[in-house]
Coordinates of C-alpha atoms in Angstrom, one line a residue:
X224 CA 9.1 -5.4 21.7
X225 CA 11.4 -6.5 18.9
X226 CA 9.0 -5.5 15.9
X227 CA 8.1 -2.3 17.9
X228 CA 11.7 -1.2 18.1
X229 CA 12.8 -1.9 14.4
X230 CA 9.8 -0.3 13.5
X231 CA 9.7 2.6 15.2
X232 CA 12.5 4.7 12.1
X233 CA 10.6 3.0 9.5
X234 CA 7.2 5.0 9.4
X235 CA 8.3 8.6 10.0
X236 CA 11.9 7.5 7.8
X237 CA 10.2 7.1 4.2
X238 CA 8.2 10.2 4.5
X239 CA 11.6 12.2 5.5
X240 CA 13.6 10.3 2.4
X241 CA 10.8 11.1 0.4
X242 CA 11.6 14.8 0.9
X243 CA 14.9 14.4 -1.1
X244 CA 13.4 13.3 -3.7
X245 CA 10.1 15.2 -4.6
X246 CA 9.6 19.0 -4.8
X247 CA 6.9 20.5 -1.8
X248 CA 3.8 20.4 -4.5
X249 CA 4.9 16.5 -5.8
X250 CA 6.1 15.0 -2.2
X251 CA 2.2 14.7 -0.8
X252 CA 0.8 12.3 -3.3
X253 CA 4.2 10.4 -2.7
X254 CA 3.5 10.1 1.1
X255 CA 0.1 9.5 0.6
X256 CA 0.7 6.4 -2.0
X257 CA 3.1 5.2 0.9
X258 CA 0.8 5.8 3.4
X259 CA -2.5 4.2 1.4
X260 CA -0.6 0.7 1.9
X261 CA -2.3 0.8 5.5
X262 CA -5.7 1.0 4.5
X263 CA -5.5 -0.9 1.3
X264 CA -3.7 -4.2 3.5
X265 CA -6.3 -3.5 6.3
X266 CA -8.8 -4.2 3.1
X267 CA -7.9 -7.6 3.0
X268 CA -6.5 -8.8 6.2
X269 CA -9.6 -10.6 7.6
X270 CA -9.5 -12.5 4.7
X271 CA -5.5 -13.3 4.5
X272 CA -5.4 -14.0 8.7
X273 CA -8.8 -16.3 7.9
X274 CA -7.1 -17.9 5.0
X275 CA -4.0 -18.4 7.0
X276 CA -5.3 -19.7 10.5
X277 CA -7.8 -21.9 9.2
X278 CA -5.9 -24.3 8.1
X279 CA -4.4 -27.4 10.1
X280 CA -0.9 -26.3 10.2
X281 CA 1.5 -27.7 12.8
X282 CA 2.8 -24.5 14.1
X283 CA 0.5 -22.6 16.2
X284 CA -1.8 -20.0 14.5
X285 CA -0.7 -16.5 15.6
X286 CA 2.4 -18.4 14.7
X287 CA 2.2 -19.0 11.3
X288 CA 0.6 -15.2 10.9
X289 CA 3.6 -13.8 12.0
X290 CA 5.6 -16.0 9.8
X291 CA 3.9 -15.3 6.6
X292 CA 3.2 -11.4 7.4
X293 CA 7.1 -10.9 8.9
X294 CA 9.1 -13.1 6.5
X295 CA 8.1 -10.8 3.0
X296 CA 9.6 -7.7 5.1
X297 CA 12.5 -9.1 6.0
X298 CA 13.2 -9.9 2.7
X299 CA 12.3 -6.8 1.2
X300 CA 14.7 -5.1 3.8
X301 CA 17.8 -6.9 1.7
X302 CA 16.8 -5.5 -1.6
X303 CA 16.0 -2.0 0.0
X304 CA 20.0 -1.7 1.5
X305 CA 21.4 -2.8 -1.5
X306 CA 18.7 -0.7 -4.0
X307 CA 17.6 2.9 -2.4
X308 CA 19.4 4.9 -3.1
X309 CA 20.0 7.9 -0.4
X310 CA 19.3 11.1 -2.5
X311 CA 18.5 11.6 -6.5
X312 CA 22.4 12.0 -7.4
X313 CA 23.5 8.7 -6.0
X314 CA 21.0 6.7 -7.8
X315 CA 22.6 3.7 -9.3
X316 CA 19.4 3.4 -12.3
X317 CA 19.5 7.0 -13.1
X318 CA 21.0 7.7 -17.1
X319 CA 24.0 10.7 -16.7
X320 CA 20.6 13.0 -17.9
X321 CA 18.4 12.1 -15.1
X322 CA 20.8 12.9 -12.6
X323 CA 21.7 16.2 -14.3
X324 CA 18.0 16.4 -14.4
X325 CA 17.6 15.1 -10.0
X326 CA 20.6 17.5 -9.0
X327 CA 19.0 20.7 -10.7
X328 CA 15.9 19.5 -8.9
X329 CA 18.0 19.8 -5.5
X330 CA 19.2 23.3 -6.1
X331 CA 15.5 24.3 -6.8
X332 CA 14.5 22.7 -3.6
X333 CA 17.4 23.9 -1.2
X334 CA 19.9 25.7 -3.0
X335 CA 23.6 24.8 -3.8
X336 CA 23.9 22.7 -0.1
X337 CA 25.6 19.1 0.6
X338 CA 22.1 17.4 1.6
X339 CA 24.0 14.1 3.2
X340 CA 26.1 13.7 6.2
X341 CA 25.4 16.6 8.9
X342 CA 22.9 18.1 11.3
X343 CA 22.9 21.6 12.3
X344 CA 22.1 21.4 15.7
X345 CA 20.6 25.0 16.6
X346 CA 18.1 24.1 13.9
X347 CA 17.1 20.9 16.4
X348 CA 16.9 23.7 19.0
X349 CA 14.7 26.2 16.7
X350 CA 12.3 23.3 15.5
X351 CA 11.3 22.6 19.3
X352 CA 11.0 25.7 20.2
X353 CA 8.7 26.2 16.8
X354 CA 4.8 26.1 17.8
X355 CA 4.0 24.7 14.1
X356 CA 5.9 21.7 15.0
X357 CA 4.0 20.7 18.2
X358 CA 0.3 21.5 16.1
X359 CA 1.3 19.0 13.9
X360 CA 2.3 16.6 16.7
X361 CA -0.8 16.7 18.4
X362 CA -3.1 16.4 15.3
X363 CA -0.9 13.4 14.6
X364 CA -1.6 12.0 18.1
X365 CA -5.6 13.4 17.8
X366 CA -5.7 11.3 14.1
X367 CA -3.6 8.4 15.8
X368 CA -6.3 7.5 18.1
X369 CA -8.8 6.2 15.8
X370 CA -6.2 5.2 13.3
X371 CA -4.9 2.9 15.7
X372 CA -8.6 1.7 17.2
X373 CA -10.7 1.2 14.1
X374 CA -8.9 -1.5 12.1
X375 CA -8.8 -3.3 15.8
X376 CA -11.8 -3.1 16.8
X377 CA -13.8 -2.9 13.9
X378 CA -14.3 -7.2 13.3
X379 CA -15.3 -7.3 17.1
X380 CA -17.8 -3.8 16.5
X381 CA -19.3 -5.1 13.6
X382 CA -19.8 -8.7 15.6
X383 CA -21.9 -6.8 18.0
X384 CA -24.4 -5.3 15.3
X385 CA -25.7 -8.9 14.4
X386 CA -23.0 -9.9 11.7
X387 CA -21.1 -13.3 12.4
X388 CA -17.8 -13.5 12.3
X389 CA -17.2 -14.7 9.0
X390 CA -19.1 -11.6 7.8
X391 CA -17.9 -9.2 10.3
X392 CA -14.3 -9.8 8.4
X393 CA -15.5 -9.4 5.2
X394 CA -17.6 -6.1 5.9
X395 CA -14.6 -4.8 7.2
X396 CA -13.3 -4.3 3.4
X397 CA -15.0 -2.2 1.6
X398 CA -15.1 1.1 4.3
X399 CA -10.7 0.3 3.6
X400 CA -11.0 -0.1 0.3
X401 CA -12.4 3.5 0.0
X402 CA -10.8 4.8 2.6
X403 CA -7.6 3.9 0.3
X404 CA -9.0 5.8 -3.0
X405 CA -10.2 8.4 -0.6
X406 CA -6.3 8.7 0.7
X407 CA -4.8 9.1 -2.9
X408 CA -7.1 11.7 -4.0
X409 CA -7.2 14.0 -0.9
X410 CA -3.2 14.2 -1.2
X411 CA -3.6 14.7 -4.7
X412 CA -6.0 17.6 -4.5
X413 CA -3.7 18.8 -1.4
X414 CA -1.1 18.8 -3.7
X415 CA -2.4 20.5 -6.7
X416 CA -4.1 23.4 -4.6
X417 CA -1.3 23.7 -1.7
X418 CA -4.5 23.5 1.0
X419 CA -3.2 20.8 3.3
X420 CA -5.5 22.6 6.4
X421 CA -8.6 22.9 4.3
X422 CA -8.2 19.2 3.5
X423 CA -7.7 18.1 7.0
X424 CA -10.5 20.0 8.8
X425 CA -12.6 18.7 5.5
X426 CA -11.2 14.9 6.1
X427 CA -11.6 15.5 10.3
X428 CA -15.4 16.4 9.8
X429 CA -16.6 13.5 7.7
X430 CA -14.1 11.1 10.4
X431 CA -16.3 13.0 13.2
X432 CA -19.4 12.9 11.4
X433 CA -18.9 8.9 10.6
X434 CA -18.3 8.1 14.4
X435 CA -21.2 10.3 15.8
X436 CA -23.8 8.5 13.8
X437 CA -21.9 4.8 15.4
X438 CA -22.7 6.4 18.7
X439 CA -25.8 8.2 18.5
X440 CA -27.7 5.6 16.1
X441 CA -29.0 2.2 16.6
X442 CA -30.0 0.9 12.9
X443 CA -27.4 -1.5 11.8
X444 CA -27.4 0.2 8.1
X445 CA -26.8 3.9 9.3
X446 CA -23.9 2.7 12.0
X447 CA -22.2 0.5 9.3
X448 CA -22.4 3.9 7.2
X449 CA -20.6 5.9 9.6
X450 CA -18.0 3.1 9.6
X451 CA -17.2 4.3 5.7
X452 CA -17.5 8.1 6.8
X453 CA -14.8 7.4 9.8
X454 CA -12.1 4.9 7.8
X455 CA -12.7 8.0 5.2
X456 CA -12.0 10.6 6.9
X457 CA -8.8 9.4 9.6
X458 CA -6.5 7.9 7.1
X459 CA -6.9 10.9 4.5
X460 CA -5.9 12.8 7.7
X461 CA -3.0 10.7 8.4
X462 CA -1.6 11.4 4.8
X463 CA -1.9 14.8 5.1
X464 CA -0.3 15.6 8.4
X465 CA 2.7 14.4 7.1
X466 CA 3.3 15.8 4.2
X467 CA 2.7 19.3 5.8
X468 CA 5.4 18.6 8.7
X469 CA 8.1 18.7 5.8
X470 CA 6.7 21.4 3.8
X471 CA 6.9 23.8 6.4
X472 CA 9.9 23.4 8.3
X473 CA 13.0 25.5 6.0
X474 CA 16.1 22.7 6.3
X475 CA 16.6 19.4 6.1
X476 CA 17.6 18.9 9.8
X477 CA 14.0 21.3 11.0
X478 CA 12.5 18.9 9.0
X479 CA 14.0 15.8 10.5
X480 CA 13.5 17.2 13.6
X481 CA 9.6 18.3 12.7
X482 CA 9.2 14.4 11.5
X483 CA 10.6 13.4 15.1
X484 CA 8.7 15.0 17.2
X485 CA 5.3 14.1 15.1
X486 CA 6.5 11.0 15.8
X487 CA 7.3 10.6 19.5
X488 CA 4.0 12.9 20.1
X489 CA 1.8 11.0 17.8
X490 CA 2.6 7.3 18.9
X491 CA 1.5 7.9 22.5
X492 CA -2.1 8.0 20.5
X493 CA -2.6 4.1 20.0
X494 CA -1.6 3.9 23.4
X495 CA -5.4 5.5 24.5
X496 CA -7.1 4.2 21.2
X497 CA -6.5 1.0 22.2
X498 CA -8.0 1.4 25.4
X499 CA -11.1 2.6 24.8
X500 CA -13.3 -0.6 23.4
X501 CA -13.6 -2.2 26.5
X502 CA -15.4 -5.7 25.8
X503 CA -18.2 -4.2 28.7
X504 CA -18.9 -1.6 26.8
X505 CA -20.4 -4.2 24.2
X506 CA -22.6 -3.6 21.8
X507 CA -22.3 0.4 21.4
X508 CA -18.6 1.1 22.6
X509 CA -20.3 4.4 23.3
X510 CA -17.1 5.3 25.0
X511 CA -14.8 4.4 22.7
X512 CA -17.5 6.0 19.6
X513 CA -17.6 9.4 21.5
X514 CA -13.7 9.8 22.8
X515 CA -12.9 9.1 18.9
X516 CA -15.5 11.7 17.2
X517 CA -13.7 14.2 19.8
X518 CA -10.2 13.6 18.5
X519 CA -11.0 13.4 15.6
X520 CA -12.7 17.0 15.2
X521 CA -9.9 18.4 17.8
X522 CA -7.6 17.3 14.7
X523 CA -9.5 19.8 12.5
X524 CA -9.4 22.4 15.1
X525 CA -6.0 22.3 15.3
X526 CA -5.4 22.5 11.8
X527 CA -7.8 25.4 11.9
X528 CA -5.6 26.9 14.4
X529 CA -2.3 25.8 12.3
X530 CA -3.2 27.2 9.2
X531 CA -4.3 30.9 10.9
X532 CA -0.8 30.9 11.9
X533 CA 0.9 30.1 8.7
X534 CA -1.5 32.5 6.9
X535 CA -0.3 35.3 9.2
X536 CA 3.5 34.0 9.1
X537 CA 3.5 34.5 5.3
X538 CA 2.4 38.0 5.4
X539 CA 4.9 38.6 7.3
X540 CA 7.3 37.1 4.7
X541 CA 5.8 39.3 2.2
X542 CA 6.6 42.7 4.0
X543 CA 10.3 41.3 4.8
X544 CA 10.9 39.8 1.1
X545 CA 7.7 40.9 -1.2
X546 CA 5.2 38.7 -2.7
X547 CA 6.4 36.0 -4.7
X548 CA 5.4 37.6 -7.9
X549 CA 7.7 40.2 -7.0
X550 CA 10.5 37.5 -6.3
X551 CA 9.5 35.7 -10.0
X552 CA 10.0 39.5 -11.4
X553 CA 13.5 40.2 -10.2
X554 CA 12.4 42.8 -7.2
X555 CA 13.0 40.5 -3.8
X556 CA 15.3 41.6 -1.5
X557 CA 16.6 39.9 2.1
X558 CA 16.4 42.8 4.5
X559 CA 19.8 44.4 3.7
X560 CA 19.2 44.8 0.3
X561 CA 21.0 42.1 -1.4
X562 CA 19.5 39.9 -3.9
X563 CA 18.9 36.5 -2.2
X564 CA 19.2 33.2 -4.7
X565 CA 18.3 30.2 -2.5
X566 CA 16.4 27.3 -2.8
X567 CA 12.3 27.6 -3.0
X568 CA 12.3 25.2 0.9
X569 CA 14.4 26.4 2.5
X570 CA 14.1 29.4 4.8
X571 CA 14.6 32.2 2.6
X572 CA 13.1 35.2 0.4
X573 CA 11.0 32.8 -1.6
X574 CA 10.0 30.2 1.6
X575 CA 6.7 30.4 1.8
X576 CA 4.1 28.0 4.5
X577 CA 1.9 26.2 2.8
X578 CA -1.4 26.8 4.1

């Protein structure tokens, strides 16, 4: 309950600091490196809880997991308070230069605003009242239920196709280890080409893909095949939802708020993806297989869905402000006429959804 409860800031809080840092086309790779940490430590768990419990320790096992797995954090906690720094301009390791350089970066991103110390509260209101924010949610909570199953259940999966458990463990590696590569390089291209829905439907199929072929086949080879196709394609998606929560909600509180209620939404999903490898079900999990493929393509549907409605919210920006090449040329207006000169996220002439 503890670990749960200190937890619970942690995920959706370095994605949302992250934001005041890095500019909408730099901040996915950013998440996504913070986010690849899951897969790549899922890569060698089996080996680091082996390596731990089978000793002949005095404590008891689960014990002595916790200690070794907790104690690094707790440590790492100390040197976090006293070394992250809040935003760009109050970093301590910054040259007079750099933070000329971080605060010019600020006014790009949101204008000439104090970023620290308030919330605007009818932007709380707007953001759940805003439809993009609750697609996001429920692809987070779609993704969530296999992200939360597969590392879980996969030693006790591969078990049941013939492997021992020795070998069950270490098979559980390399489908992580690429799903991690796989991670960095979907937020990269995300980045570069501002298609965060086109990479989640893409990343959604090949997750849907991988766990149709662990239910519908029987040949050990082909099902341990869909295991790389389904680590590939849910934690890619992972990295991507959350990047596009904060690059489409136009203030810091909307996307504080937008990171929220991803949040609440999306960690009710572990609560069925852990539910649905009942030991009975042994040694197909058909239930658990099928209920997985259908989340995980509902999460490219909804991003389907998302992305239609941020294409035609854009056009709409284009009659009320002009295109963005006529804002780079001088000729944007705000609806009464006036010349508008406010940061490029924040709601304003040049806002734009990225799609």
């Amino acid at each position: 309950m503890s670990a749960g409860l200190f937890e619970a800031g942690f995920g959706p809080g370095i994605p949302y600091l992250l934001s005041f840092f890095y500019l909408r086309h730099e901040l996915g790779l950013r998440i996504g490196v913070f986010l690849s940490a899951a897969p790549l430590a899922t890569t060698f768990a089996g080996a680091l809880a082996y390596g731990i419990t089978s000793g002949h320790s005095r404590l008891a096992n689960w014990r002595l997991l916790f200690l070794v797995e907790g104690l690094p954090t707790i440590l790492m906690a100390a040197v976090a308070y006293f070394f992250l720094p809040v935003s760009p301009d109050k970093a301590r390791f910054l040259t007079k230069e750099e933070a000329m350089v971080a605060k010019a970066r600020g006014v790009r991103q949101v204008g000439d605003v104090e970023r620290i110390g308030g919330i605007v509260w009818r932007d709380i209101g707007a953001t759940l009242l805003d439809p993009k924010a609750w697609f996001t949610a429920f692809m987070y909570f779609s993704t969530n239920v296999g992200f939360s199953s597969l590392p879980v259940f996969l030693p006790t999966i591969l078990e049941d196709m013939g492997f021992s458990s020795i070998n069950a463990q270490g098979l559980t590696a390399p489908p992580f280890f690429l799903s991690f590569l796989v991670t960095i390089f979907s937020v990269y291209v995300a980045d570069k080409t501002q298609q965060r829905g086109f990479t989640i439907m893409l990343m959604s199929t090949i997750g849907f893909v991988g766990y149709v072929l662990l239910a519908a086949c029987e040949t050990v080879g082909v099902r341990y095949f869909g295991v790389f196709l389904a680590a590939a394609g849910i934690f890619p998606s992972i990295a991507n939802i959350l990047p596009w929560v904060l690059n489409n909600q136009g203030s810091d509180t909307r996307r504080g708020t937008g990171i929220a209620i991803l949040n609440i939404i999306g960690q009710c999903g572990p609560l069925l993806g852990t539910n649905i490898f009942p030991k009975e079900e042994a040694p197909r999990y058909l239930k658990g297989m099928w209920v997985s493929a259908a989340f995980t393509l509902f999460t490219g549907f909804l991003a389907l869905c998302l992305r239609t409605l941020l294409v035609w919210e854009n056009k709409k920006l284009d009659r009320t402000y002009g295109t963005k090449l006529d804002i780079q040329a001088g000729q944007g207006v705000d609806p009464s006429g006036v010349t508008t000169d406010v940061g490029e996220e924040n709601y304003g002439p040049s806002f734009r959804y990225v799609l």
